[in-house]
Amino acid sequence: MVPMIYSLYGFAIFFFIFWCAMWLIHLVAIFYGKYRLHNKPTAIDSDVPLPGISIIKPLMGVDPNLFTNLETFFTMNYPKYEILFCVEDDTDPAIMLVNSLMEKYPKVDAKLFIGASLVGVNPKINNMNKAYDAASYEFILISDSGIKMKEDTLLDMMRFMSDKTALVHQMPFTCDRDGFAGTLEKIYFGTAQSRIYLTADFIRINCHTGMSALLRKSALDDIGGLQAFGCYLAEDFFMAKAFTDRGWRITICSQPALQNSGICNVNSFQARLTRWAKLRVAMLPLFILVEPLSECMVIGAGASWAVNILFKWDVLGFYLVHILLWFICDWILLSIIQNGSLPFNKFDFVVGWLFRECSGPYLFLLALFDPEIRWRSRIYRLEWGGIAQEIKPRLKL
């Protein structure tokens, strides 16, 4: 009987400590986000020329926002850069769109590469490899097709690229979009995602996502270039890990990445979150335990039981106060990241926030019981450590 009581108190102490740690993460994200994000760039020394940047844009297919997104790369306020578009299939309709933009902006140095190199199972790496080999400059910006840029984004990213830094990346966020799916995306990336992302950057833990990342090419070449990461689907994580293992710094810039994909619905968004969860579990198995406990509803239930065991506090009252405070902190953090008026009212936020918090644990369980990764027309199986095997190869060379 006595060992059982000790075990009970041990679990209660664990839940309570984990709950306190989550609140510390909330506070760090809020204060660090306020300090780090949306800072005005310092004056640029005109006597020191800015280094050139090669922008690699892997493309596949066309969505309603692709033209608008790509056009923002032709109108950036940066003195020297090139845009290297990569298309795997010579029948891809994105080719026509890219050609029209190059004709519209003839003064911008832009090139189109058609056809992929087979250097691994990762289709993004295969698609980009030719452009990477042809890049003219020391710094490489890898940018997904759904990213929309501001005119000064390159300047913002470059000012964080110190001599000891190999990677500057943008924290994922979204453009303002109509509809419940757009609201849900903004809530997720402005709360659950950014809370962990900002805290990880503050304590210098690898949190890199590769949707918009500025790389030092010489540092990447020293570890084998892009092709060295062709065996992974989460090439961004392993690339950042390789940098930090060699003593390089990685950091976020002050502007979040503005995702603006033309496909915006709840099903595709949840499929994306499930795919990311599968990758995290394969790369870091500890997430099987940690990730569910980081969810508001789950850790709140555990902490409510814990404080009842330890302090005899009311379970329901504690749980409701926990949810309310978590909700308020998420609203504050989202407002900081938005840096302006939100495109929805407080009622929409309540509905979207509750939907996200309640569906999060379900999506994680779905990822555990269906480990195969489906990306566009391809299917992959992950091994522990993150190495991927393509089940149905469909690469056209």
mmCIF file of C-alpha atoms in Angstrom:
data_model
loop_
_atom_site.group_PDB
_atom_site.id
_atom_site.type_symbol
_atom_site.label_atom_id
_atom_site.label_comp_id
_atom_site.label_asym_id
_atom_site.label_seq_id
_atom_site.Cartn_x
_atom_site.Cartn_y
_atom_site.Cartn_z
ATOM 1 C CA MET A 1 0.000 0.000 0.000
ATOM 2 C CA VAL A 2 2.797 2.395 0.919
ATOM 3 C CA PRO A 3 4.665 1.976 -2.426
ATOM 4 C CA MET A 4 1.397 2.700 -4.250
ATOM 5 C CA ILE A 5 0.934 5.926 -2.295
ATOM 6 C CA TYR A 6 4.493 6.980 -3.079
ATOM 7 C CA SER A 7 3.903 6.236 -6.767
ATOM 8 C CA LEU A 8 0.712 8.280 -6.687
ATOM 9 C CA TYR A 9 2.498 11.255 -5.184
ATOM 10 C CA GLY A 10 5.387 10.788 -7.615
ATOM 11 C CA PHE A 11 3.068 11.052 -10.629
ATOM 12 C CA ALA A 12 1.332 14.049 -9.062
ATOM 13 C CA ILE A 13 4.654 15.850 -8.552
ATOM 14 C CA PHE A 14 5.654 15.053 -12.146
ATOM 15 C CA PHE A 15 2.442 16.532 -13.588
ATOM 16 C CA PHE A 16 2.698 19.615 -11.396
ATOM 17 C CA ILE A 17 6.339 20.282 -12.371
ATOM 18 C CA PHE A 18 5.557 19.751 -16.062
ATOM 19 C CA TRP A 19 2.602 22.139 -15.746
ATOM 20 C CA CYS A 20 4.867 24.794 -14.173
ATOM 21 C CA ALA A 21 7.381 24.285 -16.980
ATOM 22 C CA MET A 22 4.674 24.927 -19.568
ATOM 23 C CA TRP A 23 3.823 28.226 -17.919
ATOM 24 C CA LEU A 24 7.479 29.175 -17.970
ATOM 25 C CA ILE A 25 7.456 28.480 -21.723
ATOM 26 C CA HIS A 26 4.407 30.754 -22.075
ATOM 27 C CA LEU A 27 6.179 33.613 -20.320
ATOM 28 C CA VAL A 28 9.445 33.179 -22.222
ATOM 29 C CA ALA A 29 7.603 33.138 -25.563
ATOM 30 C CA ILE A 30 5.623 36.293 -24.751
ATOM 31 C CA PHE A 31 8.570 38.353 -23.514
ATOM 32 C CA TYR A 32 11.059 37.055 -26.070
ATOM 33 C CA GLY A 33 8.525 37.536 -28.875
ATOM 34 C CA LYS A 34 7.995 41.132 -27.789
ATOM 35 C CA TYR A 35 11.757 41.703 -27.720
ATOM 36 C CA ARG A 36 12.731 39.820 -30.872
ATOM 37 C CA LEU A 37 9.963 40.229 -33.417
ATOM 38 C CA HIS A 38 9.147 43.182 -35.688
ATOM 39 C CA ASN A 39 12.180 45.247 -34.755
ATOM 40 C CA LYS A 40 13.013 48.022 -37.171
ATOM 41 C CA PRO A 41 16.292 47.341 -38.973
ATOM 42 C CA THR A 42 19.281 49.398 -37.927
ATOM 43 C CA ALA A 43 20.866 51.781 -40.381
ATOM 44 C CA ILE A 44 22.960 50.018 -42.999
ATOM 45 C CA ASP A 45 26.562 51.101 -43.471
ATOM 46 C CA SER A 46 26.637 52.219 -47.100
ATOM 47 C CA ASP A 47 30.428 51.804 -47.200
ATOM 48 C CA VAL A 48 30.129 48.041 -46.615
ATOM 49 C CA PRO A 49 28.416 46.345 -49.585
ATOM 50 C CA LEU A 50 25.788 43.759 -48.769
ATOM 51 C CA PRO A 51 26.627 40.225 -49.910
ATOM 52 C CA GLY A 52 24.695 38.674 -52.758
ATOM 53 C CA ILE A 53 21.943 36.118 -52.091
ATOM 54 C CA SER A 54 20.835 33.223 -54.291
ATOM 55 C CA ILE A 55 17.144 32.506 -53.732
ATOM 56 C CA ILE A 56 16.129 28.931 -54.503
ATOM 57 C CA LYS A 57 12.404 28.452 -55.152
ATOM 58 C CA PRO A 58 11.274 24.812 -55.529
ATOM 59 C CA LEU A 59 7.923 24.671 -57.334
ATOM 60 C CA MET A 60 5.366 21.987 -58.111
ATOM 61 C CA GLY A 61 2.010 22.891 -59.597
ATOM 62 C CA VAL A 62 0.076 26.146 -59.485
ATOM 63 C CA ASP A 63 -2.359 27.434 -56.896
ATOM 64 C CA PRO A 64 -4.444 30.658 -56.950
ATOM 65 C CA ASN A 65 -1.875 32.623 -54.899
ATOM 66 C CA LEU A 66 1.328 31.423 -56.550
ATOM 67 C CA PHE A 67 1.718 34.326 -58.985
ATOM 68 C CA THR A 68 1.234 36.893 -56.200
ATOM 69 C CA ASN A 69 3.647 35.086 -53.906
ATOM 70 C CA LEU A 70 6.389 34.739 -56.516
ATOM 71 C CA GLU A 71 6.032 38.320 -57.669
ATOM 72 C CA THR A 72 7.027 39.581 -54.208
ATOM 73 C CA PHE A 73 10.478 38.064 -54.797
ATOM 74 C CA PHE A 74 10.943 40.237 -57.891
ATOM 75 C CA THR A 75 10.203 43.472 -56.009
ATOM 76 C CA MET A 76 12.401 43.161 -52.914
ATOM 77 C CA ASN A 77 14.559 46.017 -51.676
ATOM 78 C CA TYR A 78 17.948 44.341 -51.760
ATOM 79 C CA PRO A 79 20.888 45.395 -53.950
ATOM 80 C CA LYS A 80 22.143 42.038 -55.237
ATOM 81 C CA TYR A 81 20.253 38.778 -55.505
ATOM 82 C CA GLU A 82 19.252 36.115 -58.000
ATOM 83 C CA ILE A 83 16.163 33.898 -58.124
ATOM 84 C CA LEU A 84 16.628 30.259 -59.114
ATOM 85 C CA PHE A 85 13.327 28.538 -59.853
ATOM 86 C CA CYS A 86 13.256 24.733 -59.765
ATOM 87 C CA VAL A 87 10.601 22.599 -61.449
ATOM 88 C CA GLU A 88 10.827 18.808 -61.507
ATOM 89 C CA ASP A 89 8.508 18.082 -64.457
ATOM 90 C CA ASP A 90 8.757 19.812 -67.846
ATOM 91 C CA THR A 91 4.941 19.702 -68.131
ATOM 92 C CA ASP A 92 4.392 21.571 -64.858
ATOM 93 C CA PRO A 93 2.136 24.642 -65.370
ATOM 94 C CA ALA A 94 4.381 26.603 -62.992
ATOM 95 C CA ILE A 95 6.866 26.947 -65.865
ATOM 96 C CA MET A 96 4.542 29.231 -67.805
ATOM 97 C CA LEU A 97 3.921 31.353 -64.740
ATOM 98 C CA VAL A 98 7.639 31.728 -64.003
ATOM 99 C CA ASN A 99 8.387 32.676 -67.600
ATOM 100 C CA SER A 100 5.713 35.372 -67.501
ATOM 101 C CA LEU A 101 7.244 36.873 -64.365
ATOM 102 C CA MET A 102 10.747 36.836 -65.836
ATOM 103 C CA GLU A 103 9.397 38.680 -68.888
ATOM 104 C CA LYS A 104 7.616 41.192 -66.637
ATOM 105 C CA TYR A 105 10.773 41.888 -64.589
ATOM 106 C CA PRO A 106 13.672 41.574 -67.078
ATOM 107 C CA LYS A 107 16.092 43.483 -64.823
ATOM 108 C CA VAL A 108 15.844 40.863 -62.065
ATOM 109 C CA ASP A 109 18.406 38.081 -62.376
ATOM 110 C CA ALA A 110 16.201 34.981 -62.561
ATOM 111 C CA LYS A 111 16.749 31.510 -63.993
ATOM 112 C CA LEU A 112 14.595 28.419 -64.404
ATOM 113 C CA PHE A 113 15.890 24.877 -63.841
ATOM 114 C CA ILE A 114 13.782 22.016 -65.158
ATOM 115 C CA GLY A 115 14.352 18.429 -64.094
ATOM 116 C CA ALA A 116 15.393 16.918 -60.776
ATOM 117 C CA SER A 117 18.605 15.247 -59.647
ATOM 118 C CA LEU A 118 18.216 11.893 -57.941
ATOM 119 C CA VAL A 119 20.322 12.371 -54.794
ATOM 120 C CA GLY A 120 17.933 10.843 -52.252
ATOM 121 C CA VAL A 121 14.293 10.216 -51.387
ATOM 122 C CA ASN A 122 13.528 13.839 -50.500
ATOM 123 C CA PRO A 123 11.760 15.366 -53.546
ATOM 124 C CA LYS A 124 12.466 18.914 -52.416
ATOM 125 C CA ILE A 125 16.221 18.261 -52.247
ATOM 126 C CA ASN A 126 16.138 16.486 -55.623
ATOM 127 C CA ASN A 127 14.305 19.428 -57.139
ATOM 128 C CA MET A 128 16.671 22.078 -55.718
ATOM 129 C CA ASN A 129 20.011 20.368 -56.242
ATOM 130 C CA LYS A 130 20.727 21.701 -59.766
ATOM 131 C CA ALA A 131 19.959 25.265 -58.700
ATOM 132 C CA TYR A 132 22.111 24.894 -55.600
ATOM 133 C CA ASP A 133 25.090 23.794 -57.701
ATOM 134 C CA ALA A 134 24.570 26.784 -60.015
ATOM 135 C CA ALA A 135 24.152 29.388 -57.234
ATOM 136 C CA SER A 136 26.392 32.435 -57.725
ATOM 137 C CA TYR A 137 26.518 33.781 -54.191
ATOM 138 C CA GLU A 138 27.774 32.776 -50.749
ATOM 139 C CA PHE A 139 24.345 32.991 -49.131
ATOM 140 C CA ILE A 140 21.403 30.804 -50.126
ATOM 141 C CA LEU A 141 17.774 31.537 -49.302
ATOM 142 C CA ILE A 142 15.611 28.413 -49.554
ATOM 143 C CA SER A 143 12.009 29.545 -49.789
ATOM 144 C CA ASP A 144 8.868 27.449 -50.240
ATOM 145 C CA SER A 145 6.382 28.298 -52.986
ATOM 146 C CA GLY A 146 3.704 29.429 -50.530
ATOM 147 C CA ILE A 147 5.808 32.174 -48.926
ATOM 148 C CA LYS A 148 4.969 35.830 -49.513
ATOM 149 C CA MET A 149 7.813 38.300 -48.890
ATOM 150 C CA LYS A 150 7.930 41.884 -47.721
ATOM 151 C CA GLU A 151 10.232 44.292 -49.525
ATOM 152 C CA ASP A 152 12.715 44.431 -46.643
ATOM 153 C CA THR A 153 12.696 40.750 -45.621
ATOM 154 C CA LEU A 154 16.105 39.963 -47.126
ATOM 155 C CA LEU A 155 17.597 42.964 -45.331
ATOM 156 C CA ASP A 156 16.027 41.787 -42.091
ATOM 157 C CA MET A 157 17.387 38.255 -42.452
ATOM 158 C CA MET A 158 20.865 39.374 -43.463
ATOM 159 C CA ARG A 159 21.293 41.672 -40.443
ATOM 160 C CA PHE A 160 21.087 38.596 -38.194
ATOM 161 C CA MET A 161 23.739 36.726 -40.201
ATOM 162 C CA SER A 162 26.880 37.223 -38.087
ATOM 163 C CA ASP A 163 30.306 35.696 -38.713
ATOM 164 C CA LYS A 164 29.433 32.868 -36.304
ATOM 165 C CA THR A 165 25.988 32.215 -37.798
ATOM 166 C CA ALA A 166 25.287 29.654 -40.516
ATOM 167 C CA LEU A 167 21.490 29.792 -40.611
ATOM 168 C CA VAL A 168 18.900 32.552 -40.185
ATOM 169 C CA HIS A 169 15.305 31.408 -40.498
ATOM 170 C CA GLN A 170 11.858 32.928 -40.254
ATOM 171 C CA MET A 171 9.381 31.777 -37.644
ATOM 172 C CA PRO A 172 6.346 30.275 -39.438
ATOM 173 C CA PHE A 173 3.220 32.445 -39.493
ATOM 174 C CA THR A 174 0.468 33.187 -42.016
ATOM 175 C CA CYS A 175 -0.999 36.001 -44.062
ATOM 176 C CA ASP A 176 -4.463 37.278 -43.172
ATOM 177 C CA ARG A 177 -7.015 35.042 -44.893
ATOM 178 C CA ASP A 178 -10.771 34.730 -44.806
ATOM 179 C CA GLY A 179 -12.712 31.749 -43.530
ATOM 180 C CA PHE A 180 -12.465 29.385 -40.588
ATOM 181 C CA ALA A 181 -9.447 27.534 -42.034
ATOM 182 C CA GLY A 182 -7.504 30.797 -42.328
ATOM 183 C CA THR A 183 -8.414 31.659 -38.740
ATOM 184 C CA LEU A 184 -7.388 28.202 -37.553
ATOM 185 C CA GLU A 185 -4.016 28.395 -39.304
ATOM 186 C CA LYS A 186 -3.235 31.801 -37.831
ATOM 187 C CA ILE A 187 -4.210 30.651 -34.333
ATOM 188 C CA TYR A 188 -2.050 27.527 -34.528
ATOM 189 C CA PHE A 189 1.054 29.239 -35.901
ATOM 190 C CA GLY A 190 0.593 32.234 -33.597
ATOM 191 C CA THR A 191 0.123 30.205 -30.402
ATOM 192 C CA ALA A 192 1.025 26.499 -30.135
ATOM 193 C CA GLN A 193 3.745 26.628 -32.824
ATOM 194 C CA SER A 194 5.251 30.003 -31.969
ATOM 195 C CA ARG A 195 5.278 29.304 -28.215
ATOM 196 C CA ILE A 196 7.695 26.423 -28.703
ATOM 197 C CA TYR A 197 9.545 28.084 -31.583
ATOM 198 C CA LEU A 198 10.348 31.279 -29.681
ATOM 199 C CA THR A 199 11.342 29.466 -26.508
ATOM 200 C CA ALA A 200 13.603 27.092 -28.434
ATOM 201 C CA ASP A 201 15.337 29.989 -30.169
ATOM 202 C CA PHE A 202 15.769 31.792 -26.837
ATOM 203 C CA ILE A 203 17.552 28.834 -25.236
ATOM 204 C CA ARG A 204 19.348 27.953 -28.522
ATOM 205 C CA ILE A 205 17.644 24.640 -29.245
ATOM 206 C CA ASN A 206 17.168 23.503 -32.848
ATOM 207 C CA CYS A 207 13.662 24.528 -33.912
ATOM 208 C CA HIS A 208 14.353 25.185 -37.582
ATOM 209 C CA THR A 209 11.670 24.768 -40.231
ATOM 210 C CA GLY A 210 12.885 25.099 -43.796
ATOM 211 C CA MET A 211 10.065 27.094 -45.377
ATOM 212 C CA SER A 212 12.178 30.291 -45.384
ATOM 213 C CA ALA A 213 15.828 29.945 -44.403
ATOM 214 C CA LEU A 214 19.004 31.895 -45.218
ATOM 215 C CA LEU A 215 22.072 29.603 -45.275
ATOM 216 C CA ARG A 216 25.808 30.164 -45.436
ATOM 217 C CA LYS A 217 26.753 28.083 -48.496
ATOM 218 C CA SER A 218 30.352 27.448 -47.473
ATOM 219 C CA ALA A 219 29.191 25.976 -44.153
ATOM 220 C CA LEU A 220 26.697 23.736 -45.950
ATOM 221 C CA ASP A 221 29.302 22.657 -48.510
ATOM 222 C CA ASP A 222 31.585 21.606 -45.654
ATOM 223 C CA ILE A 223 28.994 19.021 -44.585
ATOM 224 C CA GLY A 224 28.267 17.721 -48.081
ATOM 225 C CA GLY A 225 25.904 20.326 -49.536
ATOM 226 C CA LEU A 226 22.188 19.797 -50.062
ATOM 227 C CA GLN A 227 22.569 16.252 -51.324
ATOM 228 C CA ALA A 228 23.925 15.116 -47.941
ATOM 229 C CA PHE A 229 20.391 15.507 -46.574
ATOM 230 C CA GLY A 230 18.525 13.786 -49.390
ATOM 231 C CA CYS A 231 17.886 10.720 -47.208
ATOM 232 C CA TYR A 232 15.691 12.731 -44.819
ATOM 233 C CA LEU A 233 12.218 14.186 -45.287
ATOM 234 C CA ALA A 234 12.866 16.703 -42.489
ATOM 235 C CA GLU A 235 16.038 17.972 -44.123
ATOM 236 C CA ASP A 236 15.659 21.327 -42.361
ATOM 237 C CA PHE A 237 16.002 19.816 -38.876
ATOM 238 C CA PHE A 238 19.047 17.712 -39.743
ATOM 239 C CA MET A 239 20.693 20.562 -41.622
ATOM 240 C CA ALA A 240 20.379 22.820 -38.577
ATOM 241 C CA LYS A 241 21.622 20.008 -36.333
ATOM 242 C CA ALA A 242 24.688 19.547 -38.517
ATOM 243 C CA PHE A 243 25.449 23.275 -38.209
ATOM 244 C CA THR A 244 25.101 23.375 -34.429
ATOM 245 C CA ASP A 245 27.130 20.175 -34.018
ATOM 246 C CA ARG A 246 29.993 22.018 -35.735
ATOM 247 C CA GLY A 247 29.723 25.084 -33.522
ATOM 248 C CA TRP A 248 27.702 27.338 -35.834
ATOM 249 C CA ARG A 249 24.812 29.427 -34.532
ATOM 250 C CA ILE A 250 21.281 29.333 -35.877
ATOM 251 C CA THR A 251 18.727 32.021 -35.128
ATOM 252 C CA ILE A 252 15.422 33.537 -36.197
ATOM 253 C CA CYS A 253 15.084 36.989 -37.719
ATOM 254 C CA SER A 254 12.553 39.577 -36.626
ATOM 255 C CA GLN A 255 10.002 39.043 -39.412
ATOM 256 C CA PRO A 256 7.836 35.899 -39.314
ATOM 257 C CA ALA A 257 7.402 33.928 -42.530
ATOM 258 C CA LEU A 258 4.112 34.798 -44.229
ATOM 259 C CA GLN A 259 2.579 31.586 -45.563
ATOM 260 C CA ASN A 260 0.048 32.308 -48.281
ATOM 261 C CA SER A 261 -0.770 29.048 -50.014
ATOM 262 C CA GLY A 262 -3.774 29.123 -52.314
ATOM 263 C CA ILE A 263 -5.055 25.894 -50.730
ATOM 264 C CA CYS A 264 -6.654 26.742 -47.400
ATOM 265 C CA ASN A 265 -9.070 24.268 -45.846
ATOM 266 C CA VAL A 266 -9.313 22.428 -42.551
ATOM 267 C CA ASN A 267 -8.609 18.949 -43.956
ATOM 268 C CA SER A 268 -5.374 19.911 -45.719
ATOM 269 C CA PHE A 269 -4.226 21.879 -42.690
ATOM 270 C CA GLN A 270 -4.830 18.974 -40.318
ATOM 271 C CA ALA A 271 -3.121 16.573 -42.721
ATOM 272 C CA ARG A 272 -0.114 18.875 -42.648
ATOM 273 C CA LEU A 273 -0.030 18.916 -38.837
ATOM 274 C CA THR A 274 -0.322 15.131 -38.729
ATOM 275 C CA ARG A 275 2.571 14.763 -41.201
ATOM 276 C CA TRP A 276 4.752 17.044 -39.062
ATOM 277 C CA ALA A 277 3.874 15.045 -35.934
ATOM 278 C CA LYS A 278 5.002 11.822 -37.643
ATOM 279 C CA LEU A 279 8.321 13.439 -38.531
ATOM 280 C CA ARG A 280 8.873 14.703 -34.966
ATOM 281 C CA VAL A 281 8.167 11.300 -33.456
ATOM 282 C CA ALA A 282 10.541 9.555 -35.876
ATOM 283 C CA MET A 283 13.324 12.095 -35.293
ATOM 284 C CA LEU A 284 12.857 12.511 -31.533
ATOM 285 C CA PRO A 285 11.002 9.548 -29.958
ATOM 286 C CA LEU A 286 10.783 11.427 -26.646
ATOM 287 C CA PHE A 287 8.017 13.488 -28.279
ATOM 288 C CA ILE A 288 5.705 10.466 -27.893
ATOM 289 C CA LEU A 289 5.471 11.463 -24.225
ATOM 290 C CA VAL A 290 6.247 15.173 -24.246
ATOM 291 C CA GLU A 291 4.064 16.456 -27.085
ATOM 292 C CA PRO A 292 0.661 15.276 -25.786
ATOM 293 C CA LEU A 293 1.467 16.671 -22.327
ATOM 294 C CA SER A 294 2.220 20.081 -23.836
ATOM 295 C CA GLU A 295 -1.400 20.407 -24.990
ATOM 296 C CA CYS A 296 -3.599 22.695 -22.910
ATOM 297 C CA MET A 297 -6.422 20.239 -22.248
ATOM 298 C CA VAL A 298 -4.135 17.289 -21.464
ATOM 299 C CA ILE A 299 -1.675 18.963 -19.098
ATOM 300 C CA GLY A 300 -4.548 20.882 -17.521
ATOM 301 C CA ALA A 301 -6.326 17.634 -16.653
ATOM 302 C CA GLY A 302 -3.120 16.111 -15.291
ATOM 303 C CA ALA A 303 -2.254 19.198 -13.245
ATOM 304 C CA SER A 304 -5.800 19.439 -11.858
ATOM 305 C CA TRP A 305 -5.566 15.860 -10.603
ATOM 306 C CA ALA A 306 -2.081 16.568 -9.243
ATOM 307 C CA VAL A 307 -3.019 19.623 -7.188
ATOM 308 C CA ASN A 308 -5.957 17.712 -5.743
ATOM 309 C CA ILE A 309 -3.596 14.959 -4.582
ATOM 310 C CA LEU A 310 -0.894 17.335 -3.337
ATOM 311 C CA PHE A 311 -2.849 20.313 -2.010
ATOM 312 C CA LYS A 312 -6.496 19.147 -1.904
ATOM 313 C CA TRP A 313 -7.525 21.913 -4.325
ATOM 314 C CA ASP A 314 -10.778 21.712 -6.261
ATOM 315 C CA VAL A 315 -10.221 19.840 -9.533
ATOM 316 C CA LEU A 316 -12.880 21.528 -11.685
ATOM 317 C CA GLY A 317 -12.138 25.047 -10.473
ATOM 318 C CA PHE A 318 -8.404 24.630 -11.084
ATOM 319 C CA TYR A 319 -9.005 23.187 -14.553
ATOM 320 C CA LEU A 320 -11.268 26.054 -15.621
ATOM 321 C CA VAL A 321 -8.831 28.699 -14.348
ATOM 322 C CA HIS A 322 -5.997 26.895 -16.134
ATOM 323 C CA ILE A 323 -7.883 26.979 -19.466
ATOM 324 C CA LEU A 324 -8.795 30.649 -19.032
ATOM 325 C CA LEU A 325 -5.204 31.717 -18.297
ATOM 326 C CA TRP A 326 -3.847 29.607 -21.167
ATOM 327 C CA PHE A 327 -6.396 31.237 -23.467
ATOM 328 C CA ILE A 328 -5.379 34.750 -22.349
ATOM 329 C CA CYS A 329 -1.670 34.025 -22.804
ATOM 330 C CA ASP A 330 -2.302 32.682 -26.303
ATOM 331 C CA TRP A 331 -4.269 35.809 -27.225
ATOM 332 C CA ILE A 332 -1.401 38.005 -26.003
ATOM 333 C CA LEU A 333 1.203 35.994 -27.899
ATOM 334 C CA LEU A 334 -0.827 35.961 -31.114
ATOM 335 C CA SER A 335 -1.282 39.742 -30.897
ATOM 336 C CA ILE A 336 2.481 40.216 -30.506
ATOM 337 C CA ILE A 337 3.251 38.070 -33.543
ATOM 338 C CA GLN A 338 0.514 39.678 -35.647
ATOM 339 C CA ASN A 339 1.892 43.142 -34.793
ATOM 340 C CA GLY A 340 -1.385 44.766 -35.748
ATOM 341 C CA SER A 341 -5.106 44.161 -35.842
ATOM 342 C CA LEU A 342 -6.150 40.532 -36.106
ATOM 343 C CA PRO A 343 -8.384 39.678 -39.094
ATOM 344 C CA PHE A 344 -11.042 38.093 -36.860
ATOM 345 C CA ASN A 345 -12.951 39.023 -33.729
ATOM 346 C CA LYS A 346 -12.661 37.543 -30.233
ATOM 347 C CA PHE A 347 -15.573 35.151 -30.772
ATOM 348 C CA ASP A 348 -13.884 33.682 -33.860
ATOM 349 C CA PHE A 349 -10.718 33.341 -31.826
ATOM 350 C CA VAL A 350 -12.550 31.462 -29.067
ATOM 351 C CA VAL A 351 -14.089 29.017 -31.559
ATOM 352 C CA GLY A 352 -10.852 28.504 -33.483
ATOM 353 C CA TRP A 353 -8.784 28.208 -30.319
ATOM 354 C CA LEU A 354 -11.094 25.603 -28.746
ATOM 355 C CA PHE A 355 -11.172 23.612 -31.987
ATOM 356 C CA ARG A 356 -7.364 23.633 -32.219
ATOM 357 C CA GLU A 357 -6.808 22.715 -28.577
ATOM 358 C CA CYS A 358 -9.350 19.898 -28.614
ATOM 359 C CA SER A 359 -8.235 18.439 -31.947
ATOM 360 C CA GLY A 360 -4.491 18.597 -31.221
ATOM 361 C CA PRO A 361 -4.276 15.408 -29.094
ATOM 362 C CA TYR A 362 -6.453 13.533 -31.601
ATOM 363 C CA LEU A 363 -4.188 14.458 -34.521
ATOM 364 C CA PHE A 364 -1.143 13.324 -32.568
ATOM 365 C CA LEU A 365 -2.721 9.932 -31.859
ATOM 366 C CA LEU A 366 -3.643 9.671 -35.535
ATOM 367 C CA ALA A 367 0.015 10.251 -36.431
ATOM 368 C CA LEU A 368 1.153 7.495 -34.056
ATOM 369 C CA PHE A 369 -1.209 4.855 -35.446
ATOM 370 C CA ASP A 370 -0.584 5.708 -39.117
ATOM 371 C CA PRO A 371 3.186 6.251 -39.456
ATOM 372 C CA GLU A 372 3.303 6.452 -43.272
ATOM 373 C CA ILE A 373 3.987 9.911 -44.685
ATOM 374 C CA ARG A 374 1.873 11.053 -47.636
ATOM 375 C CA TRP A 375 3.281 14.040 -49.487
ATOM 376 C CA ARG A 376 1.473 15.003 -52.684
ATOM 377 C CA SER A 377 1.520 11.815 -54.833
ATOM 378 C CA ARG A 378 4.293 10.085 -52.883
ATOM 379 C CA ILE A 379 4.214 7.774 -49.863
ATOM 380 C CA TYR A 380 7.116 7.332 -47.437
ATOM 381 C CA ARG A 381 7.944 5.192 -44.437
ATOM 382 C CA LEU A 382 10.152 6.631 -41.696
ATOM 383 C CA GLU A 383 12.707 4.776 -39.650
ATOM 384 C CA TRP A 384 13.833 5.812 -36.188
ATOM 385 C CA GLY A 385 16.281 8.640 -36.584
ATOM 386 C CA GLY A 386 14.312 10.270 -39.396
ATOM 387 C CA ILE A 387 15.717 8.385 -42.400
ATOM 388 C CA ALA A 388 12.980 7.924 -45.013
ATOM 389 C CA GLN A 389 12.202 5.211 -47.543
ATOM 390 C CA GLU A 390 9.907 5.920 -50.483
ATOM 391 C CA ILE A 391 7.299 3.177 -50.833
ATOM 392 C CA LYS A 392 6.061 4.186 -54.284
ATOM 393 C CA PRO A 393 8.753 6.138 -56.128
ATOM 394 C CA ARG A 394 7.308 8.468 -58.743
ATOM 395 C CA LEU A 395 10.263 10.686 -59.547
ATOM 396 C CA LYS A 396 10.412 11.594 -63.217
ATOM 397 C CA LEU A 397 13.925 12.391 -64.381
#
